[in-house]
CSV table of N, CA, C and O in Angstrom, one decimal:
chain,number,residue,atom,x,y,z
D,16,UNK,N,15.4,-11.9,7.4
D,16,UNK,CA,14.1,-12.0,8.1
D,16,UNK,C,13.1,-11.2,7.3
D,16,UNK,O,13.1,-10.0,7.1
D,17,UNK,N,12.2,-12.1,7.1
D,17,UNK,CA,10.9,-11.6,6.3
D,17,UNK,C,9.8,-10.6,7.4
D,17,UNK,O,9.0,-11.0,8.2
D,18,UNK,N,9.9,-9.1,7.1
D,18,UNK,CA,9.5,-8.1,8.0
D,18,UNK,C,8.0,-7.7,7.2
D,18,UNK,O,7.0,-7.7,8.0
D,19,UNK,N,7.7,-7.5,5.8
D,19,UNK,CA,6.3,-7.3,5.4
D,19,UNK,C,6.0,-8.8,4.2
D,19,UNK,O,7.0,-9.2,3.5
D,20,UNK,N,5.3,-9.0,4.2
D,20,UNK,CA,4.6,-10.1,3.4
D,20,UNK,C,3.0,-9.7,3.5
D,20,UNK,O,2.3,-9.4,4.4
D,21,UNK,N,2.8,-9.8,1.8
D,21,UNK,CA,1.3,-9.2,1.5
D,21,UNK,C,1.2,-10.7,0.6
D,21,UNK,O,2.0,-11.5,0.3
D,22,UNK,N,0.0,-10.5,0.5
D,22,UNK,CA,-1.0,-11.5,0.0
D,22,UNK,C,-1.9,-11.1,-0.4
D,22,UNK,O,-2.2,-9.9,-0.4
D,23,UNK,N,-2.7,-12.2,-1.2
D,23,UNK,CA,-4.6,-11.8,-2.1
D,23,UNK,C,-5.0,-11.0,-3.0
D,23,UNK,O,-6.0,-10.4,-3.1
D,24,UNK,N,-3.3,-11.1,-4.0
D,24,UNK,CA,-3.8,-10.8,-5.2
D,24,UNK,C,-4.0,-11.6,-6.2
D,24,UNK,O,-3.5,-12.7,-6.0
D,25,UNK,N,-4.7,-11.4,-7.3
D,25,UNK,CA,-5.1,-12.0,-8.5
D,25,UNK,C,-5.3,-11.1,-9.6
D,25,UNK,O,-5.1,-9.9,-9.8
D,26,UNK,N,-6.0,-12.2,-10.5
D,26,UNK,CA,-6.7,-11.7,-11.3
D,26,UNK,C,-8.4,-11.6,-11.5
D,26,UNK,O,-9.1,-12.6,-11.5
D,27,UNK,N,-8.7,-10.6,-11.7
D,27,UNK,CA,-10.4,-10.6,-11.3
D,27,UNK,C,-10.5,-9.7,-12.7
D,27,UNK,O,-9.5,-9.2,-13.2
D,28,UNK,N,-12.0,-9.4,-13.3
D,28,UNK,CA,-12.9,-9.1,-13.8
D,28,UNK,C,-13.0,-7.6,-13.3
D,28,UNK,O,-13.1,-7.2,-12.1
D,29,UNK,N,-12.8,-7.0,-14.4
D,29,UNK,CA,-13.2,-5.2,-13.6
D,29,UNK,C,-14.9,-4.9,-13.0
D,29,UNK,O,-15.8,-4.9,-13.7
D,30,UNK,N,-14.9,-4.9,-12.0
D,30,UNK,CA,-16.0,-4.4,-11.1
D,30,UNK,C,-15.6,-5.6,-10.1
D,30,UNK,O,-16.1,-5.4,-9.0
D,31,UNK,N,-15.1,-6.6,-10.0
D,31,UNK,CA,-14.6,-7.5,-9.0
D,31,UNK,C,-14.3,-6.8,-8.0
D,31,UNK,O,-14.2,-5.6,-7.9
D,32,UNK,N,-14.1,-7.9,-6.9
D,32,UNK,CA,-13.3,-7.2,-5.6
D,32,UNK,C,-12.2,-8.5,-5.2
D,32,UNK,O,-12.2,-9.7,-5.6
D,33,UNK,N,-11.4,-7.7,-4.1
D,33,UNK,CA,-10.1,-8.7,-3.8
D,33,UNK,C,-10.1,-8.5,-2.4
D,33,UNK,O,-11.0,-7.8,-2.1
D,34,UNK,N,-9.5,-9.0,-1.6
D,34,UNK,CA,-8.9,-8.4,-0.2
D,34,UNK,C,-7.8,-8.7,0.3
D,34,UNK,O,-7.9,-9.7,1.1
D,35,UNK,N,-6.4,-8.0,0.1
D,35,UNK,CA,-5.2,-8.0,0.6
D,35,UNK,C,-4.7,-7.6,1.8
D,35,UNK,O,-5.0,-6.6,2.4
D,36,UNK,N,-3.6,-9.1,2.2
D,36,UNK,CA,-3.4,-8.7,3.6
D,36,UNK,C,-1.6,-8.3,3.1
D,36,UNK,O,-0.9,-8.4,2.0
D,37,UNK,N,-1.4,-7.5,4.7
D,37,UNK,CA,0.1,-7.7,5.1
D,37,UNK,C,0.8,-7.9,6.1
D,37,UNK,O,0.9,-7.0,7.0
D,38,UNK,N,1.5,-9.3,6.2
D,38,UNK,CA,1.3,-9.3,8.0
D,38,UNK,C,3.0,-8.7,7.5
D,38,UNK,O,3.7,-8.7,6.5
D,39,UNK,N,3.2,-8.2,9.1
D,39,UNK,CA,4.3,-6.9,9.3
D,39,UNK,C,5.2,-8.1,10.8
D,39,UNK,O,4.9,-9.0,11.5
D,40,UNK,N,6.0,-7.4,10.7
D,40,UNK,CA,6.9,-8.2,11.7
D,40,UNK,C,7.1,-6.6,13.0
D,40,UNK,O,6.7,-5.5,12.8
D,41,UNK,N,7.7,-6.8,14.2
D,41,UNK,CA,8.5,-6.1,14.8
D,41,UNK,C,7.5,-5.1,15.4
D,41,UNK,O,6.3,-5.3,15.3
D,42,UNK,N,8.0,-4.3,16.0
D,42,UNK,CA,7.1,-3.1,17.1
D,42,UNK,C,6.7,-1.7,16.4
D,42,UNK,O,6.3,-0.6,16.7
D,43,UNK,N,7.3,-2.5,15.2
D,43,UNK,CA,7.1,-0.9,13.8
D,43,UNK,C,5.5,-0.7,13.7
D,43,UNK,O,4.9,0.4,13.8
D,44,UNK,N,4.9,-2.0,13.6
D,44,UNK,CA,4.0,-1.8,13.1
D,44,UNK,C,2.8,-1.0,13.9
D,44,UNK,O,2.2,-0.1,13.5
D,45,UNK,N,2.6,-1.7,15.5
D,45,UNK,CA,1.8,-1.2,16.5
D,45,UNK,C,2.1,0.4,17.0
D,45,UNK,O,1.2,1.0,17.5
D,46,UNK,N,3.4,1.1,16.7
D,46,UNK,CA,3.2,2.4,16.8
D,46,UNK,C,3.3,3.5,15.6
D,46,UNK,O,3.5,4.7,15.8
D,47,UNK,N,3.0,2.9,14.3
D,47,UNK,CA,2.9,3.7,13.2
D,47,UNK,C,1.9,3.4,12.0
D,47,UNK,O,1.5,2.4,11.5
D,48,UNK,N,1.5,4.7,11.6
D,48,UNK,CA,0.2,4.6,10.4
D,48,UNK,C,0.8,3.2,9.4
D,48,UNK,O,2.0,2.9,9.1
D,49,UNK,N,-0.3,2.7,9.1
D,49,UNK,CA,0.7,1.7,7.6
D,49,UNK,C,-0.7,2.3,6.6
D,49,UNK,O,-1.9,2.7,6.8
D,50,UNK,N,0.5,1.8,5.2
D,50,UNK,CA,0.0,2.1,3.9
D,50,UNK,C,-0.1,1.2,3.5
D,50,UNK,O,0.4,0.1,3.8
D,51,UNK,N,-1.1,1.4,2.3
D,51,UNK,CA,-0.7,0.3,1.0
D,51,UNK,C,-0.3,1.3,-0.1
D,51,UNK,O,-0.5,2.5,-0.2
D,52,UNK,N,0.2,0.6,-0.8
D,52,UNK,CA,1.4,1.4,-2.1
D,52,UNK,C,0.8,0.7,-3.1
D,52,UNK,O,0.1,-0.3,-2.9
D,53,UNK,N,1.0,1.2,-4.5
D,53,UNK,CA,0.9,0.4,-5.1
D,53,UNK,C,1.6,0.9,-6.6
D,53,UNK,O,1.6,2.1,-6.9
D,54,UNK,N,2.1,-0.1,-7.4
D,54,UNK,CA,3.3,0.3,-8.4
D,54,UNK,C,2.8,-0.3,-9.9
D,54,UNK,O,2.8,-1.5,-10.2
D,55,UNK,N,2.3,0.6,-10.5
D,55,UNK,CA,2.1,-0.2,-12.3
D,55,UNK,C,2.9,0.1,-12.4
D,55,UNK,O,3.5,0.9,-11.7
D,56,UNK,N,3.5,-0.6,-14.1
D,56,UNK,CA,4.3,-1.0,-15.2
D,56,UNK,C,4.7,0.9,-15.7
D,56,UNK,O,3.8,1.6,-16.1
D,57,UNK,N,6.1,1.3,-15.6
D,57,UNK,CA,6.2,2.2,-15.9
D,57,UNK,C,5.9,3.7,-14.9
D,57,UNK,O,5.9,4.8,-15.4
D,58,UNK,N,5.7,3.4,-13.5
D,58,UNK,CA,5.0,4.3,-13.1
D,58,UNK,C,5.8,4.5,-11.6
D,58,UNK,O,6.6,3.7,-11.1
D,59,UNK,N,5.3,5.5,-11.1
D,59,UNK,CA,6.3,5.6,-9.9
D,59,UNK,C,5.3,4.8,-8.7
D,59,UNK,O,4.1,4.4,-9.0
D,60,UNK,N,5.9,4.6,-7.2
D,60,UNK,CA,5.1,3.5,-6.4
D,60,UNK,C,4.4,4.7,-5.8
D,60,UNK,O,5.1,5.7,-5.5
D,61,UNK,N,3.0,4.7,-5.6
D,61,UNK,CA,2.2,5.8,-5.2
D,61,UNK,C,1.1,5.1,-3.9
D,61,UNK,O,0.3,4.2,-3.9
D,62,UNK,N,1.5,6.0,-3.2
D,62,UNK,CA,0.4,5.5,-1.4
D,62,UNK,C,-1.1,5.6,-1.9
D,62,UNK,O,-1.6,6.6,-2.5
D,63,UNK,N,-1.6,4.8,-1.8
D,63,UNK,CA,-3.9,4.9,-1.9
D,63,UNK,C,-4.0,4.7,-1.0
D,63,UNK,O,-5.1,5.4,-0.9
D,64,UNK,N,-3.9,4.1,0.4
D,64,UNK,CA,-4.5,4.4,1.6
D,64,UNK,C,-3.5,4.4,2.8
D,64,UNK,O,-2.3,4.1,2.6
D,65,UNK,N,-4.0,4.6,4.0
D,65,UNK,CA,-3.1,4.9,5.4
D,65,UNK,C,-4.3,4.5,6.2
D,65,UNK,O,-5.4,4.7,5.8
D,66,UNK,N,-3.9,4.0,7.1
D,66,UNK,CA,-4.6,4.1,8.4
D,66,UNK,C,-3.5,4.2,9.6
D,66,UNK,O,-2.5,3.5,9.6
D,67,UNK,N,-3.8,5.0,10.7
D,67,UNK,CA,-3.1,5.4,11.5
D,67,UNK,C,-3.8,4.2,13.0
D,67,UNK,O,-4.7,3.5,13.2
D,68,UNK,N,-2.4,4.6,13.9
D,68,UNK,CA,-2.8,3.4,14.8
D,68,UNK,C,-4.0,3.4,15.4
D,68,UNK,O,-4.4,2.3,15.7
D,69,UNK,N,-4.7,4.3,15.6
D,69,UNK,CA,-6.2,4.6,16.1
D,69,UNK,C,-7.1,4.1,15.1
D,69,UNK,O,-8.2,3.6,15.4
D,70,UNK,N,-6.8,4.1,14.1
D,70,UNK,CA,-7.7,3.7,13.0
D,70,UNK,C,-8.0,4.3,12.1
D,70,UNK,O,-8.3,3.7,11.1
D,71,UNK,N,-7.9,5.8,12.0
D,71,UNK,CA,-8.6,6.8,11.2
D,71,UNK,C,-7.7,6.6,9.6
D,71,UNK,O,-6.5,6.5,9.6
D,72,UNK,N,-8.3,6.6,8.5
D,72,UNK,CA,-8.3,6.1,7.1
D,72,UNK,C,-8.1,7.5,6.5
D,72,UNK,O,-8.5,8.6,6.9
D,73,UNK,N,-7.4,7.1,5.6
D,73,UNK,CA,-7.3,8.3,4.5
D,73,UNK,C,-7.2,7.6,3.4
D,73,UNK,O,-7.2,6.4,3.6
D,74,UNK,N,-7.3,8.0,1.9
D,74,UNK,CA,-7.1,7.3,0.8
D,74,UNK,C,-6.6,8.6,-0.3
D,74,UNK,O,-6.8,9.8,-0.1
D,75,UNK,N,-6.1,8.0,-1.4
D,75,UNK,CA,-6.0,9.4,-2.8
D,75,UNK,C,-7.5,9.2,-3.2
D,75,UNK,O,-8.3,8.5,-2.7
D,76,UNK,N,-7.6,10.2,-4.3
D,76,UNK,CA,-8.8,10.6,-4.6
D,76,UNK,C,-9.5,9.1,-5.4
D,76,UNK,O,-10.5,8.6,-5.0
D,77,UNK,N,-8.8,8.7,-6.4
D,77,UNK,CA,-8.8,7.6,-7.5
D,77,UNK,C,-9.9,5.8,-6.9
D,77,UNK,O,-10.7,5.0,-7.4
D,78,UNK,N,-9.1,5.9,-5.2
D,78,UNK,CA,-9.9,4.8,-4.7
D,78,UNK,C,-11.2,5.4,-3.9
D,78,UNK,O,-12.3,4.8,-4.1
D,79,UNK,N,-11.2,6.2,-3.2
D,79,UNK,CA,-12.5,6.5,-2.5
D,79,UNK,C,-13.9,5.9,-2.6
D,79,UNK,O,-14.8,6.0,-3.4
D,80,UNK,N,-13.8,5.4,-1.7
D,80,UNK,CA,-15.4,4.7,-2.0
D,80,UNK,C,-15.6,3.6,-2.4
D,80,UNK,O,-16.7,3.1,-2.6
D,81,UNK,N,-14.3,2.9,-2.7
D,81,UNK,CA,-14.4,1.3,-3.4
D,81,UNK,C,-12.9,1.1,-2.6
D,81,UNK,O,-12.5,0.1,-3.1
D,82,UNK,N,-12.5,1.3,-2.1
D,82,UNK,CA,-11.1,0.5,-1.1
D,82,UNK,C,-11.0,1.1,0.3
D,82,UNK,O,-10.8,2.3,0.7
D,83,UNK,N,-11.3,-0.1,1.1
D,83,UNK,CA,-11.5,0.0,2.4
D,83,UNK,C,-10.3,-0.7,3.0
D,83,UNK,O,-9.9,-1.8,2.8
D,84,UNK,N,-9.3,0.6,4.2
D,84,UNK,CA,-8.5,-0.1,4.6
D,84,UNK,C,-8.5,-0.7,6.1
D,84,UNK,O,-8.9,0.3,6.8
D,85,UNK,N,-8.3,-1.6,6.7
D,85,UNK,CA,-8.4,-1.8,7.7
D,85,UNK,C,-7.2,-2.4,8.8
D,85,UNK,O,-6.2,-2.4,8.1
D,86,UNK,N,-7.0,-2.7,9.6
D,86,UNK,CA,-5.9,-3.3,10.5
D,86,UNK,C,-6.4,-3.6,12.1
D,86,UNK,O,-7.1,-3.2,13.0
D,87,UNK,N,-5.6,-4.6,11.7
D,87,UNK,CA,-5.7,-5.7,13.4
D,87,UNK,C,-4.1,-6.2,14.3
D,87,UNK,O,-3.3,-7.1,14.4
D,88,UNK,N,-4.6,-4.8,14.8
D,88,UNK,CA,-2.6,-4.7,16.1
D,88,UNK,C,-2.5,-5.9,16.7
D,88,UNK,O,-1.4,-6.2,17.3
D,89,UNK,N,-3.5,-6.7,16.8
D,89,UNK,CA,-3.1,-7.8,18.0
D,89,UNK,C,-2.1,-9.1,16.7
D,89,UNK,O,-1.3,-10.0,16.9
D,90,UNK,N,-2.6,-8.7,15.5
D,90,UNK,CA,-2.1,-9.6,14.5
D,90,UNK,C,-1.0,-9.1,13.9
D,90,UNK,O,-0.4,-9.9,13.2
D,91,UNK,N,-0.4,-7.6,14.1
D,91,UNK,CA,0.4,-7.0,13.2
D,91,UNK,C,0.0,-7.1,11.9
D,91,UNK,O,0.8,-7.4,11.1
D,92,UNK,N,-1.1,-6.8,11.5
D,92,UNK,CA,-1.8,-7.3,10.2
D,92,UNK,C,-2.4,-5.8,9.9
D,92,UNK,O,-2.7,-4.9,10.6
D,93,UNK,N,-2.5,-5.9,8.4
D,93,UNK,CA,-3.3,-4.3,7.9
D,93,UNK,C,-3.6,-4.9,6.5
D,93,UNK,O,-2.7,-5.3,5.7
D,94,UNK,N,-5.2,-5.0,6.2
D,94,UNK,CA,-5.7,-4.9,4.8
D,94,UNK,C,-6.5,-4.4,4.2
D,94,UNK,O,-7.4,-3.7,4.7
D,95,UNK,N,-6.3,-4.6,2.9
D,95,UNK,CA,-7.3,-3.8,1.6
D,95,UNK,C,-8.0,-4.6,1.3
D,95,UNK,O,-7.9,-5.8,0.8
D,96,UNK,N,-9.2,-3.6,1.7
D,96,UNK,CA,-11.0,-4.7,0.7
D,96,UNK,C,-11.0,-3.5,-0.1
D,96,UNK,O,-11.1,-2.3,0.2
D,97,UNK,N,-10.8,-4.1,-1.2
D,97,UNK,CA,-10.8,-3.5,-2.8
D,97,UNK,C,-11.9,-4.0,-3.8
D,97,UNK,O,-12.1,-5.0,-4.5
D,98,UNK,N,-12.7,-3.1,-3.6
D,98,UNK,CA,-14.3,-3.4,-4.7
D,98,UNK,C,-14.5,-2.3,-5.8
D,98,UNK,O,-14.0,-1.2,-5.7
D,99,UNK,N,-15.3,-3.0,-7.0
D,99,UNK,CA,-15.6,-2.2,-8.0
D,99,UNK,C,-14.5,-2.0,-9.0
D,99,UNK,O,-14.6,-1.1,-9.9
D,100,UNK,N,-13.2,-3.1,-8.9
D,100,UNK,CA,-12.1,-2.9,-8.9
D,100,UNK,C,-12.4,-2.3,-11.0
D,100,UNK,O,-13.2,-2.5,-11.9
D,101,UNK,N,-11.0,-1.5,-10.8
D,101,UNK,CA,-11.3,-1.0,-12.8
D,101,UNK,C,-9.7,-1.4,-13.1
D,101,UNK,O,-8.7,-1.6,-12.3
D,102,UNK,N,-9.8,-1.3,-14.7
D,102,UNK,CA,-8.3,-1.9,-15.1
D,102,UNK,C,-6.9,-0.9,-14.5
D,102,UNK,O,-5.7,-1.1,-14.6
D,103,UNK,N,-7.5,-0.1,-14.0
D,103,UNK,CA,-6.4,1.2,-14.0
D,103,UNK,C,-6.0,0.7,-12.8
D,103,UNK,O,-4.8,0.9,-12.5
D,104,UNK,N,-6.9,-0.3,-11.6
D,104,UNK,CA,-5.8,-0.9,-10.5
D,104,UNK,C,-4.9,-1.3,-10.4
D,104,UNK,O,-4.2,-1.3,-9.4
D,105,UNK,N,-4.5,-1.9,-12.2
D,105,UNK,CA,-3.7,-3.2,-12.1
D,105,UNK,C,-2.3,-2.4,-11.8
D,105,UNK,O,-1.8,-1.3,-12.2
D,106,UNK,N,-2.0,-3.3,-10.9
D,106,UNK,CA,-0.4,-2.7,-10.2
D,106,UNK,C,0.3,-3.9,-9.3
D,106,UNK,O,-0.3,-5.0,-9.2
D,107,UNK,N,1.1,-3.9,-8.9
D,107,UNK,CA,1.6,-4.6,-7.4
D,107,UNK,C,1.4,-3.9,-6.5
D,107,UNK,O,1.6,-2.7,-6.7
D,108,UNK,N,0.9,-4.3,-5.3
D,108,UNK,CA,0.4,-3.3,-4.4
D,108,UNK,C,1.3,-4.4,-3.2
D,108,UNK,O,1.4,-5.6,-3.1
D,109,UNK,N,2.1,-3.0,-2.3
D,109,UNK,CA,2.6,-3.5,-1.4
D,109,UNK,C,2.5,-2.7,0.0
D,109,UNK,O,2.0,-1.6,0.2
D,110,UNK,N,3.0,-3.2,0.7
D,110,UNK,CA,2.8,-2.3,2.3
D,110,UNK,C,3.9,-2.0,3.0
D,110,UNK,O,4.9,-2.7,3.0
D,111,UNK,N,3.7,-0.8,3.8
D,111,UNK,CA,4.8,0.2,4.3
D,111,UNK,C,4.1,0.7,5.5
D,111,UNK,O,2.9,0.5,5.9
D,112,UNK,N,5.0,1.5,6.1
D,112,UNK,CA,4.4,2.5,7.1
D,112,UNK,C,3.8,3.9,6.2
D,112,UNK,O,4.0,4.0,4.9
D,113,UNK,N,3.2,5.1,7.0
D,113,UNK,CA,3.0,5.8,6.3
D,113,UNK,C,2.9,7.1,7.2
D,113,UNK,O,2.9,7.0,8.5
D,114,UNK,N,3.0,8.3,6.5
D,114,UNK,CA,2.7,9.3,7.0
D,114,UNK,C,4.6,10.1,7.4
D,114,UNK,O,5.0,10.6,8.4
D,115,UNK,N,5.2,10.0,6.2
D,115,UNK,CA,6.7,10.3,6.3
D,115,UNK,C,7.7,9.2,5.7
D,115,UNK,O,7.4,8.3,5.0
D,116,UNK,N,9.0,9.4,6.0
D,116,UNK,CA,9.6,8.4,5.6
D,116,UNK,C,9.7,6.9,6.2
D,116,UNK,O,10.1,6.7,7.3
D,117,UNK,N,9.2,5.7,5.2
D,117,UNK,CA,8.9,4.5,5.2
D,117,UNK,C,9.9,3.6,6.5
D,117,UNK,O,10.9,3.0,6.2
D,118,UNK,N,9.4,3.6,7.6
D,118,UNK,CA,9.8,2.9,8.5
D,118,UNK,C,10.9,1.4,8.0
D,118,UNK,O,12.1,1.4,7.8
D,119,UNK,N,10.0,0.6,7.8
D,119,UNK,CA,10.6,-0.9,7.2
D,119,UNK,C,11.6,-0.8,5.4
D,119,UNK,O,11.5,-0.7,4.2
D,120,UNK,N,12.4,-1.0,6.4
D,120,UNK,CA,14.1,-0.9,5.5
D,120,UNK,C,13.9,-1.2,4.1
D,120,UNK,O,14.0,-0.4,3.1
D,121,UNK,N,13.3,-2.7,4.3
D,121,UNK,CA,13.0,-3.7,2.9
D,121,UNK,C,11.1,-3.9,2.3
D,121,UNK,O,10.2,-4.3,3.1
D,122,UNK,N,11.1,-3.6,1.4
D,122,UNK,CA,10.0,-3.6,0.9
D,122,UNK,C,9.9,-5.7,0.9
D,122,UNK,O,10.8,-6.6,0.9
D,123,UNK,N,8.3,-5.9,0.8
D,123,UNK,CA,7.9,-7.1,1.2
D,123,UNK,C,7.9,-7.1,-0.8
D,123,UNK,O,8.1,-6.1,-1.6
D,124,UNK,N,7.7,-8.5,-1.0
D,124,UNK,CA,7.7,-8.7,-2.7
D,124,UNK,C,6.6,-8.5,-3.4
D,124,UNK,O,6.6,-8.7,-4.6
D,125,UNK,N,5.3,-8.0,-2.6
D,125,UNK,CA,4.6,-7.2,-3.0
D,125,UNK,C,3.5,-8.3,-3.4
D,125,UNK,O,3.6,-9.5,-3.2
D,126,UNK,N,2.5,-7.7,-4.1
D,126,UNK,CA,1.2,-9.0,-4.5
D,126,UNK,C,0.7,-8.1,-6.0
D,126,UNK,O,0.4,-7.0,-6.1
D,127,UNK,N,0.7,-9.1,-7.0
D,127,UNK,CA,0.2,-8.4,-8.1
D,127,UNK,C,-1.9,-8.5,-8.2
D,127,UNK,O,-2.6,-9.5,-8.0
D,128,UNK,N,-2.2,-7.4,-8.4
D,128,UNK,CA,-3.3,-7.2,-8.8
D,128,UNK,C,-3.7,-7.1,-10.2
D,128,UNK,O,-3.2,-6.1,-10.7
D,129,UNK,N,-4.4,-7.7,-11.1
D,129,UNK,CA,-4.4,-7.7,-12.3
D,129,UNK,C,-6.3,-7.3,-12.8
D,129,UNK,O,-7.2,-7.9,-12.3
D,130,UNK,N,-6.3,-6.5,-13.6
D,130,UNK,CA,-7.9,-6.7,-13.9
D,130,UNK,C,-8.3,-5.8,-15.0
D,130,UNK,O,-8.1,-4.6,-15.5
D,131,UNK,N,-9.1,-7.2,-15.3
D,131,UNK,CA,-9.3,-7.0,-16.8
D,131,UNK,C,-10.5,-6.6,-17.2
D,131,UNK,O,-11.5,-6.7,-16.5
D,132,UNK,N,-10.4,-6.0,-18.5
D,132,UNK,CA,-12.0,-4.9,-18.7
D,132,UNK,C,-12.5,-6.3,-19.5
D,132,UNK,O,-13.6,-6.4,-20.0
């Protein structure tokens, strides 16, 4: 049983933008923050944003101001509007819970983001 599945990545032009969804299965999602992750070539998988069930947003320092996360509980759904995008995004970016250890067992197969200078 397919529990996260993300979507809407590509390849874009650096200063592009994208917007990644991840629909989430199960009652995990409606009572816990979700993240987006995201993993380059060589690198360990590192959280850039959270939003908690209320809504309130956090991000690392790197996206601030150009990745907006958002989510919709009636959909089990949570996404990234990613603008201004630079080559240093390029990664697979995938979705989890956040704020502790990662709720959903199995990681979803994730969505490549690619972008080029």
């Amino acid at each position: 049983q397919v529990q996260l599945l993300e979507s809407g990545g590509g390849l874009v032009q650096a200063g592009g933008s994208l917007r990644l969804s991840c629909a989430a299965s199960g009652s995990i999602f409606s009572n816990n923050a979700m993240g987006w992750y995201r993993q380059a070539p060589g690198k360990q998988r590192e959280l850039v944003a959270a939003i908690t069930s209320g809504g309130t947003a956090t991000y690392v320092d790197s996206v601030k101001g150009r990745f907006t996360i958002s989510r919709d509980n009636a959909k089990n759904t949570v996404y990234l509007q990613m603008n201004s995008l630079k080559p240093e995004d390029t990664a697979v970016y995938y979705c989890n819970t956040a704020g502790g250890p990662v709720r959903y067992d199995s990681w979803g197969q994730g969505t490549q983001v690619t972008v080029s200078s």
